[in-house]
Every structure is written in C-alpha cells, then in structure tokens.
Short mmCIF file of C-alpha atoms and ligand atoms in Angstrom, two decimals:
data_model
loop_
_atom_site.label_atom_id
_atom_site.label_comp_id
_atom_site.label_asym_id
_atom_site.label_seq_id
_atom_site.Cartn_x
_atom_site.Cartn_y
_atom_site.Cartn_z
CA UNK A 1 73.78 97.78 103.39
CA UNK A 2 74.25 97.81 99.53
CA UNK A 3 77.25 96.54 98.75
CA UNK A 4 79.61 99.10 97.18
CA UNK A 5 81.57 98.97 93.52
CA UNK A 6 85.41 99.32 93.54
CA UNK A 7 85.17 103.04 92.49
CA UNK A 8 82.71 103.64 95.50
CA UNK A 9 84.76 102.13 97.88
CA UNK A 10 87.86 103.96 96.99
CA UNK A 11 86.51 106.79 97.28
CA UNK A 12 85.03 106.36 101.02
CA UNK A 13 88.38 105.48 101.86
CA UNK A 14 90.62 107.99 100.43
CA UNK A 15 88.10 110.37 101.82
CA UNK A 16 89.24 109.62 105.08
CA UNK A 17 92.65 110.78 104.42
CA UNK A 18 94.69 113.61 104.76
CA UNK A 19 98.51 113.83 104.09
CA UNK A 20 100.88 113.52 107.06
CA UNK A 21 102.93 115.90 108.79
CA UNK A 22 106.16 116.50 107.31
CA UNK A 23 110.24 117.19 108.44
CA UNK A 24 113.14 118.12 106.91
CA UNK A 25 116.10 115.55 106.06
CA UNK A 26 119.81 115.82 104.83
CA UNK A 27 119.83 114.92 101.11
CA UNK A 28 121.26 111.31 101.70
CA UNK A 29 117.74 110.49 103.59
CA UNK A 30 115.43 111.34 101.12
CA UNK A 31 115.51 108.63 98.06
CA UNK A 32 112.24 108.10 97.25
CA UNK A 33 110.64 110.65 99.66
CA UNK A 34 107.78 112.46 98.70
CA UNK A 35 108.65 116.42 98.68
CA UNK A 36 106.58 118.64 100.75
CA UNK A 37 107.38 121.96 99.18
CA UNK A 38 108.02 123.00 95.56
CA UNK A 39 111.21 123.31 94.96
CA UNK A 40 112.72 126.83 93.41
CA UNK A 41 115.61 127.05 91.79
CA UNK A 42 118.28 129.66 94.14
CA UNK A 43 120.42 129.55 90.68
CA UNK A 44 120.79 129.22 87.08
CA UNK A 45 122.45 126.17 85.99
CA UNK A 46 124.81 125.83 84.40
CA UNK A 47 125.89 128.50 87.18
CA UNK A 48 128.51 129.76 84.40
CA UNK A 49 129.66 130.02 80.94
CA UNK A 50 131.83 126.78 80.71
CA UNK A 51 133.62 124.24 78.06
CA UNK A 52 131.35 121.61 77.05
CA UNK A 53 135.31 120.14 75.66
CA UNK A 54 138.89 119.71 76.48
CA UNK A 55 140.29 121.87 73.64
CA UNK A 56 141.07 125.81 73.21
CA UNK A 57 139.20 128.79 74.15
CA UNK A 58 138.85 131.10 70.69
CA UNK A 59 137.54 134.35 69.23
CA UNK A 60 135.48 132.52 66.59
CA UNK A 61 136.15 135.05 64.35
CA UNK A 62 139.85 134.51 64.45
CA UNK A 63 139.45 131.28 63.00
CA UNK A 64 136.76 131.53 61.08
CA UNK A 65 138.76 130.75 58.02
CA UNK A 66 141.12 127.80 59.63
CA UNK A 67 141.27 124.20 57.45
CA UNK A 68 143.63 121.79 57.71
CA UNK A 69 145.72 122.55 54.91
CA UNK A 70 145.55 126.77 55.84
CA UNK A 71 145.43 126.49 59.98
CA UNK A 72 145.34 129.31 62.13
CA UNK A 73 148.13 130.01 64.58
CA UNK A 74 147.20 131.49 67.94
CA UNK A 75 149.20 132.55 71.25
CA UNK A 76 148.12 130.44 73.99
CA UNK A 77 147.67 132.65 77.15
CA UNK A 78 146.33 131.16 79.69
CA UNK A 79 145.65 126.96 81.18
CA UNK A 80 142.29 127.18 82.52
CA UNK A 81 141.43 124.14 84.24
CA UNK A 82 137.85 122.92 85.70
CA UNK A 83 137.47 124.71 89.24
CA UNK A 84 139.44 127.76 88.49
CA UNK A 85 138.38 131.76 87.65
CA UNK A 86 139.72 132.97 84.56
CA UNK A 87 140.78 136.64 84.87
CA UNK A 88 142.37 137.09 81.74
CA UNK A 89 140.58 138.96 78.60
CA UNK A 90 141.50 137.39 75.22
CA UNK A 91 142.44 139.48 72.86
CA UNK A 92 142.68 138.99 68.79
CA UNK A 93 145.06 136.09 67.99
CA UNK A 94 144.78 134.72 71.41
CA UNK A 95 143.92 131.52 72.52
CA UNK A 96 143.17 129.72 76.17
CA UNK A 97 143.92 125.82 77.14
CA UNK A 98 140.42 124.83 78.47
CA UNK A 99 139.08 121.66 80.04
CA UNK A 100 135.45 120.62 80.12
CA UNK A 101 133.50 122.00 82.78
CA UNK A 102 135.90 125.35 83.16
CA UNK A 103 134.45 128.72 82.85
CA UNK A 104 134.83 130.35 79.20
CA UNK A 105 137.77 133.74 79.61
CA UNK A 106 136.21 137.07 78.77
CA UNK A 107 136.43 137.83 75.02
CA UNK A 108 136.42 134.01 74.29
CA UNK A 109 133.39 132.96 72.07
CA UNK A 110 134.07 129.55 71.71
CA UNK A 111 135.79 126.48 72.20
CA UNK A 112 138.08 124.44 69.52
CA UNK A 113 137.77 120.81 70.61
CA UNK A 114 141.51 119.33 70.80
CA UNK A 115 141.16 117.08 68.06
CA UNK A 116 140.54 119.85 65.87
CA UNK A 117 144.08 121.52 66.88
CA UNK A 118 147.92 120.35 66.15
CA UNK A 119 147.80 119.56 69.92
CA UNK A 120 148.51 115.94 70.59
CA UNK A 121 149.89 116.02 73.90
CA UNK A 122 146.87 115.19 75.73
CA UNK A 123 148.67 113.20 78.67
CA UNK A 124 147.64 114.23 82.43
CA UNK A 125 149.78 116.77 83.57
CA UNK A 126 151.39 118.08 80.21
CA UNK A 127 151.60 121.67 80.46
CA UNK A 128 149.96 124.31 77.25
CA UNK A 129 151.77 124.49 74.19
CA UNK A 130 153.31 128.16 73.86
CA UNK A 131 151.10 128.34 70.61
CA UNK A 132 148.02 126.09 68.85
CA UNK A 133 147.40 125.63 65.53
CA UNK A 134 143.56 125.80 64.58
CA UNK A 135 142.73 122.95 62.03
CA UNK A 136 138.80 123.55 61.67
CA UNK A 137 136.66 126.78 61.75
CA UNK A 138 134.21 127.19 64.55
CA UNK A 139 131.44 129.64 65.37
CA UNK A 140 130.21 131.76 68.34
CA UNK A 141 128.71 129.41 70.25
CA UNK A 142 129.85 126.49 69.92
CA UNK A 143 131.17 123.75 72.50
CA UNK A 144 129.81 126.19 74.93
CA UNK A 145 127.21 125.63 77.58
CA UNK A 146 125.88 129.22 78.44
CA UNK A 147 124.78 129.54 82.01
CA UNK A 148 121.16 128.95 82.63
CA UNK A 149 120.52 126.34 79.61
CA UNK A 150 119.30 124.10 82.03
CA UNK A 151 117.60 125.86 84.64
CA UNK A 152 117.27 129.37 85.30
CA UNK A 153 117.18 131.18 88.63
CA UNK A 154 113.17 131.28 90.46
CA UNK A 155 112.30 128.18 88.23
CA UNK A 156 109.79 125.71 89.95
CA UNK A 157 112.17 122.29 89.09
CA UNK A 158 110.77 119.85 91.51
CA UNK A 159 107.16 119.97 92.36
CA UNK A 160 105.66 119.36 96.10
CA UNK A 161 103.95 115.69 96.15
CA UNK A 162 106.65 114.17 93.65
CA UNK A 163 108.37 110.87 94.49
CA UNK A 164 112.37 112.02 94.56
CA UNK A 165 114.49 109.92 92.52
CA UNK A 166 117.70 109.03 92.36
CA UNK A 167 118.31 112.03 89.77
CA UNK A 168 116.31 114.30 91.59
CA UNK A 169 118.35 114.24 94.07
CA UNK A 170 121.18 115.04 92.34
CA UNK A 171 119.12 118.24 91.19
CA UNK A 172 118.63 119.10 95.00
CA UNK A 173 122.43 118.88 95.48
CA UNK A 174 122.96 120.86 92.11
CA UNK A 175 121.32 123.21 93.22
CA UNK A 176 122.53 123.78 97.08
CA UNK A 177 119.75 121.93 98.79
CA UNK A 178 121.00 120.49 101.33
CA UNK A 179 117.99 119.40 103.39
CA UNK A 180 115.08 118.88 102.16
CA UNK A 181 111.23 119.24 103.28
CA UNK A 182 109.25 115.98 103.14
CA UNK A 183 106.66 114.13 104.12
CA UNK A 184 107.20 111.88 106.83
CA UNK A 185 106.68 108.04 106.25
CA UNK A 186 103.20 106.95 107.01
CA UNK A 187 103.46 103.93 109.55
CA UNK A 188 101.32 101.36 109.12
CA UNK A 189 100.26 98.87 111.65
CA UNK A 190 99.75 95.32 110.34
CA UNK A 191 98.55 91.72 111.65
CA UNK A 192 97.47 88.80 110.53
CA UNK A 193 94.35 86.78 112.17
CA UNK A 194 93.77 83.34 112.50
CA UNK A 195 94.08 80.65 114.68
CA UNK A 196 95.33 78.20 111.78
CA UNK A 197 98.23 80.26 111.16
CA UNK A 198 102.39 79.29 111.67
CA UNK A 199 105.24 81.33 111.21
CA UNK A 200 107.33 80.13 108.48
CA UNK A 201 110.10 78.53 110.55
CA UNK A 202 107.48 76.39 112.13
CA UNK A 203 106.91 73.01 111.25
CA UNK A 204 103.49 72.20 109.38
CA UNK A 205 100.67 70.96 111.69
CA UNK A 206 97.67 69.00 111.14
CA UNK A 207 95.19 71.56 109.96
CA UNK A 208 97.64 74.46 109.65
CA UNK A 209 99.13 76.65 107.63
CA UNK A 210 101.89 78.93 107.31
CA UNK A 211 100.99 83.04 107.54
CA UNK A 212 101.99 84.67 103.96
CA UNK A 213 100.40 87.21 104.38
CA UNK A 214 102.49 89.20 106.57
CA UNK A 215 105.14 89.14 104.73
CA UNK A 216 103.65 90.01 101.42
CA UNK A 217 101.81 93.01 103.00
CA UNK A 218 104.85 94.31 104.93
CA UNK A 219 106.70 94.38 101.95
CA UNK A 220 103.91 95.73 100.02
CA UNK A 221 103.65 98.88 102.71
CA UNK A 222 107.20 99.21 102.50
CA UNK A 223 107.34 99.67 98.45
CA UNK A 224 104.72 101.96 98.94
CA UNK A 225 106.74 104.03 101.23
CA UNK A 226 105.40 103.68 104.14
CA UNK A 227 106.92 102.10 107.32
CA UNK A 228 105.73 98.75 109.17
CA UNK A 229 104.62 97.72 112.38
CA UNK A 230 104.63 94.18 112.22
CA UNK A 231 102.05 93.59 115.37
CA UNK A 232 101.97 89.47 114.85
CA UNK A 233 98.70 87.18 114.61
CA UNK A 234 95.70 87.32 116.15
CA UNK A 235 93.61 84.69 117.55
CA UNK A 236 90.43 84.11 116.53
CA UNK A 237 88.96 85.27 119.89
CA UNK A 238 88.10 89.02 120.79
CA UNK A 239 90.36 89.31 123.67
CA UNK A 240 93.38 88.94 120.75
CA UNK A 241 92.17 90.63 118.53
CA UNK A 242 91.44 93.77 120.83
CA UNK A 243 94.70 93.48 122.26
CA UNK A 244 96.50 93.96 119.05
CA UNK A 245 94.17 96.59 117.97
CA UNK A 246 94.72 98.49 121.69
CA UNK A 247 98.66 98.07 120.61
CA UNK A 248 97.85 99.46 116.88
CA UNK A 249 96.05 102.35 119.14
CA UNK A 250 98.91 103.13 120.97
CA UNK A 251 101.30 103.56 118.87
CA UNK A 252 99.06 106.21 116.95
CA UNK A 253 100.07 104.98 113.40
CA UNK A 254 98.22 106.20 110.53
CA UNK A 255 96.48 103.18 109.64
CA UNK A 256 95.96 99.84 110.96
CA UNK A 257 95.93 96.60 107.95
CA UNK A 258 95.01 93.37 109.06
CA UNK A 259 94.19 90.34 106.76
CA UNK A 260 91.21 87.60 107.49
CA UNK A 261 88.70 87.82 110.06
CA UNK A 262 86.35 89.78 107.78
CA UNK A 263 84.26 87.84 106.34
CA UNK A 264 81.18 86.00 107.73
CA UNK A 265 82.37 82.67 109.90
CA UNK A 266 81.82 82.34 113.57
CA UNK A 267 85.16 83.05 114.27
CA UNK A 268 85.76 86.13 112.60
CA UNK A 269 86.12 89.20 115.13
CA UNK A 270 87.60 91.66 114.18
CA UNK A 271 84.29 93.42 113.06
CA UNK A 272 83.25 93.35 116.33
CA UNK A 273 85.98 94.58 118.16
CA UNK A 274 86.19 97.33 115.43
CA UNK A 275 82.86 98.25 116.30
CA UNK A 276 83.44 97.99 120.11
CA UNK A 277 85.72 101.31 119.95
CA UNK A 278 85.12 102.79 116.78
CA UNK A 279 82.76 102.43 113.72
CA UNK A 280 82.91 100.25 110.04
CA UNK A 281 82.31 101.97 107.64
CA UNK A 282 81.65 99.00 105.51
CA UNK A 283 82.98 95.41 104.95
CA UNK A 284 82.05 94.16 101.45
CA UNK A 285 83.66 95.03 97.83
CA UNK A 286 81.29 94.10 94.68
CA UNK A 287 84.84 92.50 93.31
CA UNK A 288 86.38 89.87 92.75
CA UNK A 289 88.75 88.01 94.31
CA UNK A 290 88.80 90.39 97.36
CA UNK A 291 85.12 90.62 98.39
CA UNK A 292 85.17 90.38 102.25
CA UNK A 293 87.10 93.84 102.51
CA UNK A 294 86.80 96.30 105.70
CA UNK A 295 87.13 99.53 106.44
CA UNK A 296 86.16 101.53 109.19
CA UNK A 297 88.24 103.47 112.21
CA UNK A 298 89.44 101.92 115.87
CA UNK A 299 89.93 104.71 117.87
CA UNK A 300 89.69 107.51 115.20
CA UNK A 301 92.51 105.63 113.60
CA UNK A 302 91.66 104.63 110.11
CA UNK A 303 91.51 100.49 109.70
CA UNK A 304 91.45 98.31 106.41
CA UNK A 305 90.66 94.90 107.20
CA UNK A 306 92.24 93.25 103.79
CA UNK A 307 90.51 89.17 103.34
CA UNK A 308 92.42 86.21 104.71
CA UNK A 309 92.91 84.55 100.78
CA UNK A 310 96.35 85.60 100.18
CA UNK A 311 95.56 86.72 96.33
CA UNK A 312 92.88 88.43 97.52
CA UNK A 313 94.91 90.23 100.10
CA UNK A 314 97.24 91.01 97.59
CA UNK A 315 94.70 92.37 95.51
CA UNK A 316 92.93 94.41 98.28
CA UNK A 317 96.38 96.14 98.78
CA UNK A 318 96.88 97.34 95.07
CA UNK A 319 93.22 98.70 94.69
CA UNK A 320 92.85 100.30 98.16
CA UNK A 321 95.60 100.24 100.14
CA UNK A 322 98.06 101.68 97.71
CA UNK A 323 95.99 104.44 96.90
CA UNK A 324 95.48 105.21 100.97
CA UNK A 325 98.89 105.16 101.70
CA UNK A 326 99.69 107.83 98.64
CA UNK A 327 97.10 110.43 99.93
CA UNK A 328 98.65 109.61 103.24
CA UNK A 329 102.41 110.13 102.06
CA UNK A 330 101.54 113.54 100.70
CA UNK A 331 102.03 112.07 97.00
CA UNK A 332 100.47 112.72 93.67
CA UNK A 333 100.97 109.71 92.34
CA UNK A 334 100.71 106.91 94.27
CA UNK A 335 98.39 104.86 91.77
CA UNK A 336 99.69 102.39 89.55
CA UNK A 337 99.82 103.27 85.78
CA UNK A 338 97.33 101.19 83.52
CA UNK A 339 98.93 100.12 80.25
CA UNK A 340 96.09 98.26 77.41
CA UNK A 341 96.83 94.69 76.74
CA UNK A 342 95.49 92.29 73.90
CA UNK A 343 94.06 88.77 75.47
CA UNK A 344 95.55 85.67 73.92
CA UNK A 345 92.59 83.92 74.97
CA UNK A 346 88.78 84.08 76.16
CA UNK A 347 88.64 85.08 79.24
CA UNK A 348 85.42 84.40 81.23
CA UNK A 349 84.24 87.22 84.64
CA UNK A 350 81.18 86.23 86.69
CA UNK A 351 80.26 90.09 86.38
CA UNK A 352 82.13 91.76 89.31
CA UNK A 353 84.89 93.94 89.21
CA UNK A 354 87.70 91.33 88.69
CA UNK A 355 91.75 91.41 89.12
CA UNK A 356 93.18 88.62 86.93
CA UNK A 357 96.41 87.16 87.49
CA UNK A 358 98.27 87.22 83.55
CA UNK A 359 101.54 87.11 81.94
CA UNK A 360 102.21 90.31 80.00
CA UNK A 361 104.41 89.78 77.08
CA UNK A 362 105.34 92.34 74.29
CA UNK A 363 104.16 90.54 70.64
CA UNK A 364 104.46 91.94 67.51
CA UNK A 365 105.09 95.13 69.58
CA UNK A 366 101.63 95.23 71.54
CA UNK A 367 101.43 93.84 75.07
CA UNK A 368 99.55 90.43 74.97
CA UNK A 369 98.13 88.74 78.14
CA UNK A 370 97.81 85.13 79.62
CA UNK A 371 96.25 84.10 82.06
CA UNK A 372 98.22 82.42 84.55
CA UNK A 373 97.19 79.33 86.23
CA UNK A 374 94.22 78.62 88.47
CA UNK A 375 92.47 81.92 89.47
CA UNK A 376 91.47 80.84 92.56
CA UNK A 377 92.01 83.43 95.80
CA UNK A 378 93.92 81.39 97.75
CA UNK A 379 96.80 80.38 94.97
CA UNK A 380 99.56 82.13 95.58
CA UNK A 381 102.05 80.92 92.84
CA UNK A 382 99.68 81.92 90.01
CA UNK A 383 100.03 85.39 91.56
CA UNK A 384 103.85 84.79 91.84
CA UNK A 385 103.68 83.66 88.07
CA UNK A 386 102.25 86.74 86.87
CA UNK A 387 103.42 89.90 86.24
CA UNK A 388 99.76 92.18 86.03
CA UNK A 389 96.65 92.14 87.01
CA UNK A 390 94.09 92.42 84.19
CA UNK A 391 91.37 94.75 84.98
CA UNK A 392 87.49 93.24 84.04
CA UNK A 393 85.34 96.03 84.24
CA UNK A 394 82.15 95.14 86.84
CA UNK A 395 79.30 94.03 84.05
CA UNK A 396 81.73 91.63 81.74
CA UNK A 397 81.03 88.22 81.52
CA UNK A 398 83.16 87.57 78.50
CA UNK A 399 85.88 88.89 76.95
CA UNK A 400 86.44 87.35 73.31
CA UNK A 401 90.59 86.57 72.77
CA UNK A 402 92.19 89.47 70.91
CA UNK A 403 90.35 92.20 73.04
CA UNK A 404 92.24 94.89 75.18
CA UNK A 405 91.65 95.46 78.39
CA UNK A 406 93.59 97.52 80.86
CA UNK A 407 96.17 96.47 83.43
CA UNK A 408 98.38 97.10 85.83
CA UNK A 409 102.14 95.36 85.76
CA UNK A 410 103.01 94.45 89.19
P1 LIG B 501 89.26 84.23 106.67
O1 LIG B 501 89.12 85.61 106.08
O2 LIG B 501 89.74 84.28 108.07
O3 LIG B 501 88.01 83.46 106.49
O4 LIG B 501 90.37 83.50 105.84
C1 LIG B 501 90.19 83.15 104.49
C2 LIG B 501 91.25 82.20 104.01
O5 LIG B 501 92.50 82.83 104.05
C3 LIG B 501 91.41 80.97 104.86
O6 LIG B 501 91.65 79.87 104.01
C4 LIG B 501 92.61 81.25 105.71
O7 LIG B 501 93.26 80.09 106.15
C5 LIG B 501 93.45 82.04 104.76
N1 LIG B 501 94.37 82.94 105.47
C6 LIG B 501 94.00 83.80 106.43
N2 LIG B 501 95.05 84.49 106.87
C7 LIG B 501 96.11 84.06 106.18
C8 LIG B 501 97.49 84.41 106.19
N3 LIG B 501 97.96 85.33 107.01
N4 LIG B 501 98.32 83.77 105.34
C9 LIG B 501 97.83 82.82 104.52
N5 LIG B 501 96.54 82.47 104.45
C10 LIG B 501 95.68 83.07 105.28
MG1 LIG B 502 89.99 83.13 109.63
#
C-alpha cells in the first residue's frame, strides 16, 4: 500500500462519516451544541416600538424649536414604565414619562432623554412631574428603537450546523425558543495500549511510564464536543486488546480512539484484532510527527488508532480526529482556523507534511513564530510550551527565517 498524504487521508476518513442523530433540549442544555435545524425567527425584534432612554415621550414637532434659554413646556400625561401598555394617544403639547425599554404611546414620535429636560428628580420611585420643560430640540425618530431593527419576523437568524454560543442562546430565548433541536453528542470510545504504561497516581517503575495520553485525548474529545468513554489500557496481547474493543462494540459509540499499538513492533495488536472483526482501511500518514496512524472499522464502528508518542497523538487528534468528530456532531465548522505567521528563524522539514510545535507572538503587528524546544514526538512540554502548530507543506525542506507559513493556535 502507498502510503497516503495528509489531504488523502482526511478525506478517507471523513468519508466515512455521517452526522448523528439529533434531540431536542431546554435552552439551559445547549451551550455549545451544534443546531440541527435553522432557526426562523416567530417575531420581529425589537417586538415593539420602545425608549432606547429614560426621558419623555414627545411630538417632535412640538419641540422642534426648544433651547435652553427658550424651552418648551409640555403636560405630562401619562408614567409609562418598562413592562406596561400604553393606551393613551398624545396629543399636541403633551408629553409621556418613559423609561428605557417601554413601548413608545400612540402619537409620540420621539423620546427627550432626561438630561435634556428641567427634570432632575431621577430617584427610584419619584413620581412624574405635572409638567416638563424641553431644553433641546429632537426629531422623529430619535431615541427610538422601531420594532423589527434587529430581526424581522420569518428571518433565518441561526443557521443548522452552527456551534451555539453563549449569545446565541440568548437569541433562542429572545425569541421564544424554548427547546431547541440539536445534534446529539458524538461519544467516543478511547484507550490507551501498552504494557509500559501507569496511571498517574502510581509510583514510577523500572522501565515504565506514566499514560498521558488519556488524559490529553479525553480532554481533547471533550473540547471538541463530543463525550468520552474512558475504556482504560490495553495490554500488549490480543486477548486485551479485543476485550476493550468488544466493550467499545458494545456500547455502539460513534468512534473508537486508541493511542500506540500501531506501528510496526512485535507487540503491537491492535491491527490485528482490528482486522479480526472488521477491516483497516490504512495505517500510515506521509507526516510528520504522527506517521504510524490507523484507521479502519471494528464491527462497522469507525476506529482511529492515533500513535503511542504523545505529540504525535496530539497531533493525530487536531488533523484527523477533530475534523471526524465535526462531520460527526452535525457541525460546519469543526476545523481549526489557519492564521499566516512570519518565522523568526530557519526552520528545517525532512519533506513530509510536518506539525511544528512554535510560540506565536504578535510583533510589529504580524504574528511571528518560534520554535519551541526539541521537536521530538515524544516531548510533551515543548507541546505544552507552544501555543500553534506551524504547518510545513509535504515537499519543504527549508524554510528561510522571515517566511510565512500557516498555522493553527492551539
Ligand atoms: P507504540 O506506538 O506503542 O510503539 O508507542 C510509541 C511510544 O509512545 C512509546 O515510547 C510508548 O511508550 C509511548 N506511549 C504509548 N502510549 C502512551 C501513552 N498512553 N502515554 C504516554 N506515552 C505513550
Ligand atoms: Mg507500544
């Protein structure tokens, strides 16, 4: 088998998926959801004509001649605080008390602010004065918000596939949506394999190590929206590995993640127990770090087998898993955003498709990139350093300093 690009790869995997199916949830459940319908708008907003001030409702044309040193009387008819209907009709020389957010009174045009009136006494709970004088002219128009400046009624406002937001959601409430239609969470199942691995409360052992990996990929999966099924480590031995993957099966998630056990030692299995109940698709990446990379299905359930190298698993996550678990959630984004960024410094590729570890700083107002540390897969705290991954196109062996290339900030 030829060994695929990056590009290639990706695309045999999203291939493979389809969005999930999807349920509806009370507006407090659904920050950072993925919508599952288009949202149409079932009113205008603002719903009503309404004060953008606290001040006095006005026929503009009343006033139109008021200044401070000639101000224009006018009755004051009516208190119309937020929350409450109007029903009077203003009529010439008339004037209404209005706060912000109440509805403008029939034959009102607009609103004096109440700095711009004799009015001083602006305490809570003072009732209207029986009159106002107007200090400053106004026009039609002004300090209202007409209803529908925002939105107006059968408006598309929220598009199926987005991410919901924190403001979003306060659109959805805005607007009466109570519950909302969205995709359910992928769940993911994920392992680690290897017989040299420790949880972290465990003391260190000749020839050990601690796993990291499940605890960067679970929280990976998580910020990607998706739920976890942490399934443990797996021995190096087929019967372990099965027996996880049987449990994976079970549970019918949406995609099984495991990390090591991919490449090409004698103890690595999980090819082979893939292949014992399902097929691989393929299992090398032309990129670098990251090049032992699965994929293939156990029991028509999709499986990506990330590397053992905890930078590379890392890395195997942002470029493929990411993008899985987007189509998966129903999203349209789900990719990270590449920004261009200047290299301080030479920076040397062996050819492949490489995901450098760098410290992105703004300079001179254009992002410039470091390196950070030793680039080698297995060294975590020069990924913990960084904050992107520079992007070296496959076919680079050298980029000179002061060249952009593209990144992602992680
Ligand atoms: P493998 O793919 O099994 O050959 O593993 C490659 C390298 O990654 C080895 O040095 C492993 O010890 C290391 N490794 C594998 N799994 C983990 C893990 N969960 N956490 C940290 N390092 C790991
Ligand atoms: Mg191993």
């Amino acid at each position: 088998m030829t060994i695929l690009s990056v590009d290639q790869a990706r695309k045999r995997i999203l291939s493979y998926f389809q969005p999930v199916t999807t349920e509806t949830l009370p507006l407090t459940g659904c920050s950072r959801r993925v919508l599952a319908e288009d949202i149409v708008a079932a009113n205008d907003l603002p719903p009503f004509d309404n004060s953008s001030m606290d001040g006095f409702a006005v026929r503009a044309a009343d006033v139109a001649d008021a200044t401070t040193d000639s101000p224009c009387t006018l009755r004051v008819v009516a208190d119309i605080p937020a929350g409450s209907h109007p029903s009077i009709v203003l009529a010439e020389g008339e004037a209404a008390r209005i706060m912000t957010g109440a509805p403008i009174p029939a034959g009102a045009d607009a609103v004096v602010p109440v700095e711009d009136t004799d009015f001083n006494d602006r305490d809570a709970g003072a009732p209207p004065p029986e009159e106002v004088q107007i200090l400053k002219t106004t026009q039609t128009g002004w300090n209202i918000r007409p209803r529908g400046m925002d939105i107006l009624s059968g408006e598309v406002v929220l598009q199926k596939g987005r991410g919901l937001k924190p403001q979003d959601l306060g659109l959805l409430a805005m607007l009466g949506v109570a519950s909302v239609p969205v995709f359910r969470k992928p769940r993911v199942a994920l392992f680690s394999s290897g017989d040299e691995l420790l949880p972290p409360d465990a003391p260190l052992e000749e020839g050990k190590i601690r796993d990291s990996n499940s605890f960067t990929l679970a929280a990976l999966i998580e910020d990607a929206g998706a739920e976890v099924v942490r399934l443990g480590v797996a021995k190096d031995t087929y019967d372990s590995v099965k027996a996880l993957l049987e449990k994976a099966a079970a549970l019918h998630v949406d995609l099984i993640l495991s990390s090591a056990g991919v490449s090409v030692g004698a103890f690595d299995f999980v090819k082979q127990v893939i292949e014992s109940d399902g097929s691989m698709d393929f299992w090398r990446v032309n990129m670098r770090p990251g090049k032992p990379l699965a994929f293939g299905d156990y029991k028509k359930i999709p499986f990506i087998g990330l590397p053992g190298n905890p930078v590379s698993a890392f890395v195997g996550f942002e470029v493929f898993v990411r993008a899985a678990l987007g189509r998966l959630s129903g999203s349209f984004g789900g990719i990270r955003q590449t920004i261009r960024v200047r290299c301080a410094e030479q920076i040397d590729s062996d050819g492949r498709e490489s995901y450098l570890r760098a410290q992105v700083q703004v300079e001179d107002g254009a992002f410039v990139a470091r390196l950070t540390g030793h680039q080698g897969s297995g060294n975590l705290h020069s990924l913990v350093q960084a904050n992107a991954l520079l992007i070296i196109p496959a076919g680079v062996k050298c980029v000179p300093a002061g060249q952009e290339v593209e990144a992602w900030l992680i």
